[in-house]
mmCIF file of C-alpha atoms in Angstrom:
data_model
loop_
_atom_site.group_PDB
_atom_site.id
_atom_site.type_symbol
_atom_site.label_atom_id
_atom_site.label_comp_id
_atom_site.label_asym_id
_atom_site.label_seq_id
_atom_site.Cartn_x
_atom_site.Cartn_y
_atom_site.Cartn_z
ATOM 1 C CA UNK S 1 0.000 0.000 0.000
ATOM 2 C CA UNK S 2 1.087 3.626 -0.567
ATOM 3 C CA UNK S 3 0.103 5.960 2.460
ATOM 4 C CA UNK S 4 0.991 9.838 2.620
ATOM 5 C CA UNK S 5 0.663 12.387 5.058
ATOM 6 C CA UNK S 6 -1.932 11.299 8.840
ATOM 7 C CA UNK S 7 -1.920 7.633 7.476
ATOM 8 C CA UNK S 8 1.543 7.082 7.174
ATOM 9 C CA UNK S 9 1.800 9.562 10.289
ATOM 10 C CA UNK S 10 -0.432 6.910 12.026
ATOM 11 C CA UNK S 11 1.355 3.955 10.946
ATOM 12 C CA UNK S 12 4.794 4.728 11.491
ATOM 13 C CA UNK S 13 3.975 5.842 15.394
ATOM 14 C CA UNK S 14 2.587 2.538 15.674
ATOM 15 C CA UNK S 15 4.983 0.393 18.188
ATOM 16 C CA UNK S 16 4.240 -2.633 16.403
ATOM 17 C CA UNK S 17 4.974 -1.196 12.687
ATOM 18 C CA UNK S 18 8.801 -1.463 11.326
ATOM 19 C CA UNK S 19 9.879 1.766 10.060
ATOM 20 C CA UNK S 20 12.357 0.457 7.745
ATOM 21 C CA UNK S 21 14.978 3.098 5.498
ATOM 22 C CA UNK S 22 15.696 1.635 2.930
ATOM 23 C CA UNK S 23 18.369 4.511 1.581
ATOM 24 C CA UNK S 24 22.220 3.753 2.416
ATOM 25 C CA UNK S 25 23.672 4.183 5.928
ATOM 26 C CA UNK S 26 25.244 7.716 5.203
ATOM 27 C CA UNK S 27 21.626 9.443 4.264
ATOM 28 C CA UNK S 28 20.040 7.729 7.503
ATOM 29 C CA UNK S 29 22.548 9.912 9.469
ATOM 30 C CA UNK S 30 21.960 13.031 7.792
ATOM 31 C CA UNK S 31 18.230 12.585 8.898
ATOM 32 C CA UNK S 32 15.180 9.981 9.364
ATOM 33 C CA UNK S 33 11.995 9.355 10.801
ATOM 34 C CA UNK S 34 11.515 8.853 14.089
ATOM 35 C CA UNK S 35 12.191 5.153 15.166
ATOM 36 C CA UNK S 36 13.092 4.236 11.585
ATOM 37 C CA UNK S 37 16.032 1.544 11.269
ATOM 38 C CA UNK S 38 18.464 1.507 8.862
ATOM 39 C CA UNK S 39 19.158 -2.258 7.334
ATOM 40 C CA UNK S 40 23.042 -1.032 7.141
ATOM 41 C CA UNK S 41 23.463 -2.241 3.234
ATOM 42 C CA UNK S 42 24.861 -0.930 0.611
ATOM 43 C CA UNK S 43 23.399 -2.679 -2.406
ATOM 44 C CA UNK S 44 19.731 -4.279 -3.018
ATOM 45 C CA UNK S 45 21.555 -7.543 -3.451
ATOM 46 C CA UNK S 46 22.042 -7.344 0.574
ATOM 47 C CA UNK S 47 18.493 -6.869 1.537
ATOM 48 C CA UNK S 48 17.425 -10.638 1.032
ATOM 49 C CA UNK S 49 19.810 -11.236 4.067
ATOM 50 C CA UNK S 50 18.636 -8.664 6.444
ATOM 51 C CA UNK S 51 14.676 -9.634 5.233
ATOM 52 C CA UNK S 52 15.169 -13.085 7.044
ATOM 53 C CA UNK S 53 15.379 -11.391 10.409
ATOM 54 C CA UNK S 54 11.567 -9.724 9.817
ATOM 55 C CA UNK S 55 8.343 -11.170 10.869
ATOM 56 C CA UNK S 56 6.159 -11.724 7.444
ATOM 57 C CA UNK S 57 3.282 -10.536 9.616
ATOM 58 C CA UNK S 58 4.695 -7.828 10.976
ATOM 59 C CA UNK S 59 3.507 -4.348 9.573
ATOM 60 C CA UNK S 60 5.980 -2.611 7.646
ATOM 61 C CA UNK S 61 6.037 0.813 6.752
ATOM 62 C CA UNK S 62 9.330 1.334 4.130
ATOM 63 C CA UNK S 63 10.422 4.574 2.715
ATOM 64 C CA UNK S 64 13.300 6.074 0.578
ATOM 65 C CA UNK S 65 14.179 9.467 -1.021
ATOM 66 C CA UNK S 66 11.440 9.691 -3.967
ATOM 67 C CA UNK S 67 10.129 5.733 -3.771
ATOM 68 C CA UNK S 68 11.502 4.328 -6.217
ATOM 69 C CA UNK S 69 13.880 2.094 -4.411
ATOM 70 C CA UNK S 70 11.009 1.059 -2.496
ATOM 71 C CA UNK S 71 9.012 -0.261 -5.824
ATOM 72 C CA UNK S 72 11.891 -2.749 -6.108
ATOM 73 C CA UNK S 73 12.409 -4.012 -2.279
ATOM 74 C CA UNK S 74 9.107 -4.111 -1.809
ATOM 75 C CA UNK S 75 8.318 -5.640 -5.155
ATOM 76 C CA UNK S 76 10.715 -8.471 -3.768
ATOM 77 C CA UNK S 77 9.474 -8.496 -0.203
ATOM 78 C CA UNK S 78 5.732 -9.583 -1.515
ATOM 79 C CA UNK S 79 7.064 -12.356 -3.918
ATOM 80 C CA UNK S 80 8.793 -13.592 -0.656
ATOM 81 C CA UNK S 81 5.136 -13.481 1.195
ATOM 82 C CA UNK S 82 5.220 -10.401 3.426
ATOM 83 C CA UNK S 83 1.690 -9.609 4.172
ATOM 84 C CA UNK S 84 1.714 -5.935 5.792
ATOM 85 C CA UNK S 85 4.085 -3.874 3.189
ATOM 86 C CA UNK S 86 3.583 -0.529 2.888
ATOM 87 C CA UNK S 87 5.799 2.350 1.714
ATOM 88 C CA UNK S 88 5.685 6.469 1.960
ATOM 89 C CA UNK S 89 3.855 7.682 -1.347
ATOM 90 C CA UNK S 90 6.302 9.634 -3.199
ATOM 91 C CA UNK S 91 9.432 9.450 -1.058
ATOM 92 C CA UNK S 92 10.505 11.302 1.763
ATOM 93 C CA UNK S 93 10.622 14.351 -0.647
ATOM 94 C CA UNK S 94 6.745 14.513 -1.294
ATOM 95 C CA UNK S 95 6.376 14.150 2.394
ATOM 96 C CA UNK S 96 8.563 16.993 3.129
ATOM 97 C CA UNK S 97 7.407 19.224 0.594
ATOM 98 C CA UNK S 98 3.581 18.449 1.263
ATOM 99 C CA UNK S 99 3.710 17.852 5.867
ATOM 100 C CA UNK S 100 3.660 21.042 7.517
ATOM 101 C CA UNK S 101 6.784 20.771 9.937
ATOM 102 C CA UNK S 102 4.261 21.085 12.538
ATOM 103 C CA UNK S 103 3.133 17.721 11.598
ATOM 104 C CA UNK S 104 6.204 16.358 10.390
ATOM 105 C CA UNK S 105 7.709 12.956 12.107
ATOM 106 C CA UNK S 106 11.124 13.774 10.190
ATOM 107 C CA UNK S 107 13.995 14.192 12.428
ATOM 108 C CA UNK S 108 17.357 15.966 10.632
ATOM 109 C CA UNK S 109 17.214 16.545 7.000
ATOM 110 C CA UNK S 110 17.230 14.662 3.868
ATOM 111 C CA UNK S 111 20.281 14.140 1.687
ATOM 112 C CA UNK S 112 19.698 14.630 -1.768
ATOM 113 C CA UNK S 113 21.644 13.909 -4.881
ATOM 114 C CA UNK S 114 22.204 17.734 -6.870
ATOM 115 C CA UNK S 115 24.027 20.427 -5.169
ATOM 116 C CA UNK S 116 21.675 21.176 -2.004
ATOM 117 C CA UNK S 117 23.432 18.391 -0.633
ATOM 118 C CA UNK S 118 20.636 18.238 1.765
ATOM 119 C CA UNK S 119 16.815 19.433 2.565
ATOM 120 C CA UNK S 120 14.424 20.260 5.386
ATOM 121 C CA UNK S 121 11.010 20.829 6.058
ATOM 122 C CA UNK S 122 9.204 22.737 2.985
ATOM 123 C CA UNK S 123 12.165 21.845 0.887
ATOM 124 C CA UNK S 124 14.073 24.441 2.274
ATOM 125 C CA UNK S 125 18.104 24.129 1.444
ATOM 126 C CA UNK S 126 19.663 22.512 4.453
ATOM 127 C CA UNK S 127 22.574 22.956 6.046
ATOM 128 C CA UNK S 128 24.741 20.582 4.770
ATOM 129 C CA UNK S 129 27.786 20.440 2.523
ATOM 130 C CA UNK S 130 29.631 17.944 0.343
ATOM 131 C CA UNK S 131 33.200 17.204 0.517
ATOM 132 C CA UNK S 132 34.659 17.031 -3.062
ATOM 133 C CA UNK S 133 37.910 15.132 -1.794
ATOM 134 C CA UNK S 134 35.137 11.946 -0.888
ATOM 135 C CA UNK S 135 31.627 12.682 -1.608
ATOM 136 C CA UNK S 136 30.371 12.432 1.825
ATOM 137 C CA UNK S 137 27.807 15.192 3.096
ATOM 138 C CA UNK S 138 28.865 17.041 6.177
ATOM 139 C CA UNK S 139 27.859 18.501 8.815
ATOM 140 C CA UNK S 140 27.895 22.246 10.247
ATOM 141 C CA UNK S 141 30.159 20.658 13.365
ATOM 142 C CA UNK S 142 32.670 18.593 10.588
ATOM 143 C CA UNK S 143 33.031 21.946 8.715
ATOM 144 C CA UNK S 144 34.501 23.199 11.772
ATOM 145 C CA UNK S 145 36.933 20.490 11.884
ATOM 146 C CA UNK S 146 40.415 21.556 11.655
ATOM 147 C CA UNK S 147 40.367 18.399 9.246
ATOM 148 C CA UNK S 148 37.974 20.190 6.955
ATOM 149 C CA UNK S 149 39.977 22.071 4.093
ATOM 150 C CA UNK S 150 37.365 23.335 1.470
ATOM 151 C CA UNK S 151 37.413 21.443 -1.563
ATOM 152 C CA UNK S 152 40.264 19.138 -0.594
ATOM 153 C CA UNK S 153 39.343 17.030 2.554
ATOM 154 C CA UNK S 154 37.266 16.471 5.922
ATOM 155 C CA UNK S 155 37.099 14.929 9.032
ATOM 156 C CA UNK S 156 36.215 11.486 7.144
ATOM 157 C CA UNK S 157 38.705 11.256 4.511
ATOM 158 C CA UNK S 158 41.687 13.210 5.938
ATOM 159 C CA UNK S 159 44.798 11.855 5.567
ATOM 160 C CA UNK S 160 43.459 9.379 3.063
ATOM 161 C CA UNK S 161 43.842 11.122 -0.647
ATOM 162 C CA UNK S 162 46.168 10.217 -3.002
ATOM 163 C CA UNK S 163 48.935 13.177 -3.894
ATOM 164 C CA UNK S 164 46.823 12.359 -7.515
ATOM 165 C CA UNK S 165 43.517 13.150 -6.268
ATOM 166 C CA UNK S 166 44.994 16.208 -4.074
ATOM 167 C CA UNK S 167 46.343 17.800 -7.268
ATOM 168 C CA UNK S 168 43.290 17.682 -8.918
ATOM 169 C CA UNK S 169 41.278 18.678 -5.989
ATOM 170 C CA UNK S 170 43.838 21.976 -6.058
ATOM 171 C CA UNK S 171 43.137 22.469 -9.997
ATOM 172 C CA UNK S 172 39.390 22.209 -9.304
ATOM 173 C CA UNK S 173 39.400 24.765 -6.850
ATOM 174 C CA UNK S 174 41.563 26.968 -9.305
ATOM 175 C CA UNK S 175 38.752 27.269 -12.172
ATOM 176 C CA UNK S 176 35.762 27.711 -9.965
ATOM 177 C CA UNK S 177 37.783 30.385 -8.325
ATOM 178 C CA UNK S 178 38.595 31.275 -11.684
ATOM 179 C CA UNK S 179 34.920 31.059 -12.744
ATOM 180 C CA UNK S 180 33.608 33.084 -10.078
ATOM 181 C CA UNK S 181 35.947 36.328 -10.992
ATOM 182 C CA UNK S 182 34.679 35.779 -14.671
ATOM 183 C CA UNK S 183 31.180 35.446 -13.568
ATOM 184 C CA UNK S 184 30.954 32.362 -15.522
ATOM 185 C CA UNK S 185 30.386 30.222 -12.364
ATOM 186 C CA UNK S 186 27.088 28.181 -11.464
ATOM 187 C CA UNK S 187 26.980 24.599 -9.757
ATOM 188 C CA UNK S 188 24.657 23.814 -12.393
ATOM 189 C CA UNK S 189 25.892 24.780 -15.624
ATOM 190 C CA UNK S 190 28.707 22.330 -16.742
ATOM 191 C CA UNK S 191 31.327 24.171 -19.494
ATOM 192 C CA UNK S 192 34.219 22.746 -21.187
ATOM 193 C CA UNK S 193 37.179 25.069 -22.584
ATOM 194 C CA UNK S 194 35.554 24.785 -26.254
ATOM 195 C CA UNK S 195 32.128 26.631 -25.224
ATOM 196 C CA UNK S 196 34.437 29.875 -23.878
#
């Protein structure tokens, strides 16, 4: 079943219902909802594994960034004879966008894959940022991080980047500086040398 808004509300505050993330282990800790669990896997091949663990009575309420990797696992989950399966209509980004934050059972904010990084209530930008040395989002309190270097490393992959990967990281940080004295500089808008 597909449940928005006071249903799925209702459902997940249910003690009995499994709120179940299905998203990888670094967007659960940029934010979830309340008393969700994470499975901890990194690819769908990995779910079958953590399924055996589950109850195929017990309600479960699933949910993911925009729903589509809930289709597939719970596709899979009622070929395997779960009985109770029910995921967040639309993702946790039709939730957000639609819940007043009044209402909302969200807890942090919701990583998202363009250059936000990350969203809150409304859809409002959040707060956090992506480190170009290793892709992971970050935190306002891992920006702080004497580790942190803009554009080269954080607290997470300090230490760990190849002299290679450094060098580049330097050269990145070169054009967009260069870029943003030109004016020619948006996130969005990718140029090569042949369109200047």
């Amino acid at each position: 079943k597909y449940l928005a808004g006071k249903s799925w509300n209702k459902l997940i505050s249910n003690k009995g219902t499994l709120v179940l993330d299905v998203r990888k282990p670094f967007e659960f800790k940029v934010g979830s909802f309340k008393n969700a669990i994470n499975p901890n896997v990194k690819h769908f091949r990995d779910f079958p594994k953590y399924l055996k663990q589950i109850k195929k009575t017990k309600p479960v309420a699933m949910f993911c960034t925009g729903g589509i990797r809930c289709e597939k696992i719970s596709s899979y989950m009622i070929k395997k004879g779960f009985k109770n399966v029910n995921q967040l209509h639309g993702g946790i980004l039709n939730y957000l966008e639609k819940i007043p934050e009044k209402n909302s059972l969200w807890d942090g904010e919701c990583f998202v894959f363009d250059n936000r990084v990350s969203v809150k209530n409304e859809l409002k930008d959040g707060t956090f940022q992506l480190c170009h040395a290793c892709r992971a989002p970050l935190s306002k309190t891992q920006i702080k991080s004497k580790k942190y270097l803009k554009g080269l490393s954080c607290p997470k992959c300090y230490g760990k980047i190849s002299e290679a990967k450094k060098k580049s990281l330097i050269d990145r940080n070169k054009q967009i500086s260069i870029a943003k004295r030109k004016g020619l500089y948006s996130p969005f808008i990718k140029q090569t040398v042949s369109d200047l």
